[in-house]
């Protein structure tokens, strides 16, 4: 039952795509279980850049089964666009499977997402406007339309006949916006349903069978722990569970089927969208990290907010995920700083703490307590062996390991597959 869950341990954009792609090479199956095409994973292979939003990152390998699980918010339009791009680039989509139970994103979800953001004004969340929140709202409200409905024209018609007038009332009466023509929407989505039909199955069964057969299954997290609906910095979160606990539900497997939980941690911190960020650097150092780390969103192109590594936050995310190991990403970006700061505590209203507060008000007031460590000047990008890393870089990592009491199993020093130093094998068997 070799299985690995990959979770972002910060605010997303930790570089999960690269590690997922790296581990996909030795996996039989790659499974997505939450989120949708709000995610953006960039994989660089032989100097070519591939970006995925909804597709699992194993699609570049011809022999892997790629699963879009029941917990995903599924945008058929986005899916078909990505499939086309994949096939145009010479890859096959034949090994992709979509779960029957996944909920479908419709155009009204995207429009409501955007209108709701606008109506919040200063209080906006900064969503990707991909309709994720409104789609999950329908799911929770028990009025959503699932993939199994999408591929059955009769059921689709019935479901849309119920939903479209309701959404139109919301659009027209609450947002004073235009509604949708039910027939136009039906024809368009019926066509999408027929196009995706060949990919649709009960993926919970496929995943179970793979695990029972001892195949290597990689559970691919999107977003990050602090964007978790329950455990993140609410309300500045996404509407799904990007934490380890989200996988059993979103992929339809028992929690006891997960063996390893690898947290993907950037060597510094970034955040997109709004909300408190204690170690944020709104100065030349922040700009330098942003430029060197190419910290601009894959999905939206937005500049990411950048700051020092925050171990208070990581101790919390490590705990709520039950991390068994860390993959430290973008360490090469920190080359060239004379010294580096790591946050080891917060001072909130005069009180020192090492606990990550649930209250955003408190988090907004948190002043980071820093430990300063020496930096290094060498370029790390062509180092292949852990021992060859500068002593200061090793000390930086040792400090993280000791504080979190979790081993750094992988170190990434560049975007390429070959720029990955593996200290401990991730699949235990
Ligand atoms: P939504 O997921 O589009 O509803 O956006 C909610 C919040 O999650 C916003 O702050 C987004 O910027 C953030 N978010 C969603 N997906 C990602 C991601 O893949 N990486 C980083 N942030 C994300």
PDB file of C-alpha atoms and ligand atoms in Angstrom, residues 11-13 16 38-41 113 125-134 222-224 227 235-239 271-274 299-300 302 304, ligand 1:
ATOM      1  CA  UNK A  11      -0.300  29.499   1.503  1.00  0.00           C
ATOM      2  CA  UNK A  12      -0.043  27.531  -1.725  1.00  0.00           C
ATOM      3  CA  UNK A  13       2.426  28.035  -4.574  1.00  0.00           C
ATOM      4  CA  UNK A  16       4.149  21.233  -5.331  1.00  0.00           C
ATOM      5  CA  UNK A  38      -7.988  27.589  -9.341  1.00  0.00           C
ATOM      6  CA  UNK A  39      -4.721  25.681  -8.891  1.00  0.00           C
ATOM      7  CA  UNK A  40      -1.729  26.257 -11.089  1.00  0.00           C
ATOM      8  CA  UNK A  41       1.127  23.812 -11.314  1.00  0.00           C
ATOM      9  CA  UNK A 113     -17.723  34.352  -7.846  1.00  0.00           C
ATOM     10  CA  UNK A 125     -11.090  37.496  -0.603  1.00  0.00           C
ATOM     11  CA  UNK A 126      -9.043  37.778  -3.770  1.00  0.00           C
ATOM     12  CA  UNK A 127     -10.409  34.594  -5.338  1.00  0.00           C
ATOM     13  CA  UNK A 128      -9.273  33.267  -8.688  1.00  0.00           C
ATOM     14  CA  UNK A 129     -12.848  33.845  -9.964  1.00  0.00           C
ATOM     15  CA  UNK A 130     -12.956  30.327 -11.331  1.00  0.00           C
ATOM     16  CA  UNK A 131     -16.272  29.632  -9.636  1.00  0.00           C
ATOM     17  CA  UNK A 132     -14.792  27.317  -7.012  1.00  0.00           C
ATOM     18  CA  UNK A 133     -16.556  28.772  -3.960  1.00  0.00           C
ATOM     19  CA  UNK A 134     -20.026  28.999  -5.574  1.00  0.00           C
ATOM     20  CA  UNK A 222      -3.567  21.802  -4.632  1.00  0.00           C
ATOM     21  CA  UNK A 223      -3.419  25.147  -2.790  1.00  0.00           C
ATOM     22  CA  UNK A 224      -1.942  25.040   0.721  1.00  0.00           C
ATOM     23  CA  UNK A 227      -6.032  28.082   2.485  1.00  0.00           C
ATOM     24  CA  UNK A 235     -12.126  33.825   5.510  1.00  0.00           C
ATOM     25  CA  UNK A 236      -9.073  34.290   3.254  1.00  0.00           C
ATOM     26  CA  UNK A 237      -9.144  30.655   2.267  1.00  0.00           C
ATOM     27  CA  UNK A 238     -10.348  28.482  -0.561  1.00  0.00           C
ATOM     28  CA  UNK A 239     -13.517  26.414  -0.279  1.00  0.00           C
ATOM     29  CA  UNK A 271       0.957  34.616  -0.310  1.00  0.00           C
ATOM     30  CA  UNK A 272      -1.452  35.705  -3.037  1.00  0.00           C
ATOM     31  CA  UNK A 273      -4.693  37.430  -2.296  1.00  0.00           C
ATOM     32  CA  UNK A 274      -5.467  39.342   0.853  1.00  0.00           C
ATOM     33  CA  UNK A 299      -3.295  31.040 -12.768  1.00  0.00           C
ATOM     34  CA  UNK A 300      -3.788  34.787 -12.432  1.00  0.00           C
ATOM     35  CA  UNK A 302      -0.646  38.317  -9.888  1.00  0.00           C
ATOM     36  CA  UNK A 304       2.856  37.281  -4.893  1.00  0.00           C
TER      37      UNK A 304
HETATM   38  P1  LIG B   1     -10.581  30.552  -4.768  1.00  0.00           P
HETATM   39  O1  LIG B   1      -9.959  29.229  -4.503  1.00  0.00           O
HETATM   40  O2  LIG B   1     -10.518  30.956  -6.214  1.00  0.00           O
HETATM   41  O3  LIG B   1     -11.963  30.670  -4.185  1.00  0.00           O
HETATM   42  O4  LIG B   1      -9.707  31.661  -3.998  1.00  0.00           O
HETATM   43  C1  LIG B   1      -9.673  31.726  -2.572  1.00  0.00           C
HETATM   44  C2  LIG B   1      -8.284  32.072  -2.086  1.00  0.00           C
HETATM   45  O5  LIG B   1      -7.407  30.991  -2.351  1.00  0.00           O
HETATM   46  C3  LIG B   1      -7.660  33.298  -2.755  1.00  0.00           C
HETATM   47  O6  LIG B   1      -6.861  33.970  -1.798  1.00  0.00           O
HETATM   48  C4  LIG B   1      -6.791  32.698  -3.827  1.00  0.00           C
HETATM   49  O7  LIG B   1      -5.739  33.552  -4.200  1.00  0.00           O
HETATM   50  C5  LIG B   1      -6.291  31.453  -3.107  1.00  0.00           C
HETATM   51  N1  LIG B   1      -5.902  30.371  -4.020  1.00  0.00           N
HETATM   52  C6  LIG B   1      -6.703  29.549  -4.701  1.00  0.00           C
HETATM   53  N2  LIG B   1      -5.981  28.666  -5.404  1.00  0.00           N
HETATM   54  C7  LIG B   1      -4.705  28.917  -5.148  1.00  0.00           C
HETATM   55  C8  LIG B   1      -3.479  28.312  -5.543  1.00  0.00           C
HETATM   56  O8  LIG B   1      -3.424  27.316  -6.283  1.00  0.00           O
HETATM   57  N3  LIG B   1      -2.350  28.874  -5.045  1.00  0.00           N
HETATM   58  C9  LIG B   1      -2.365  29.929  -4.189  1.00  0.00           C
HETATM   59  N4  LIG B   1      -3.479  30.510  -3.793  1.00  0.00           N
HETATM   60  C10 LIG B   1      -4.645  30.017  -4.253  1.00  0.00           C
END
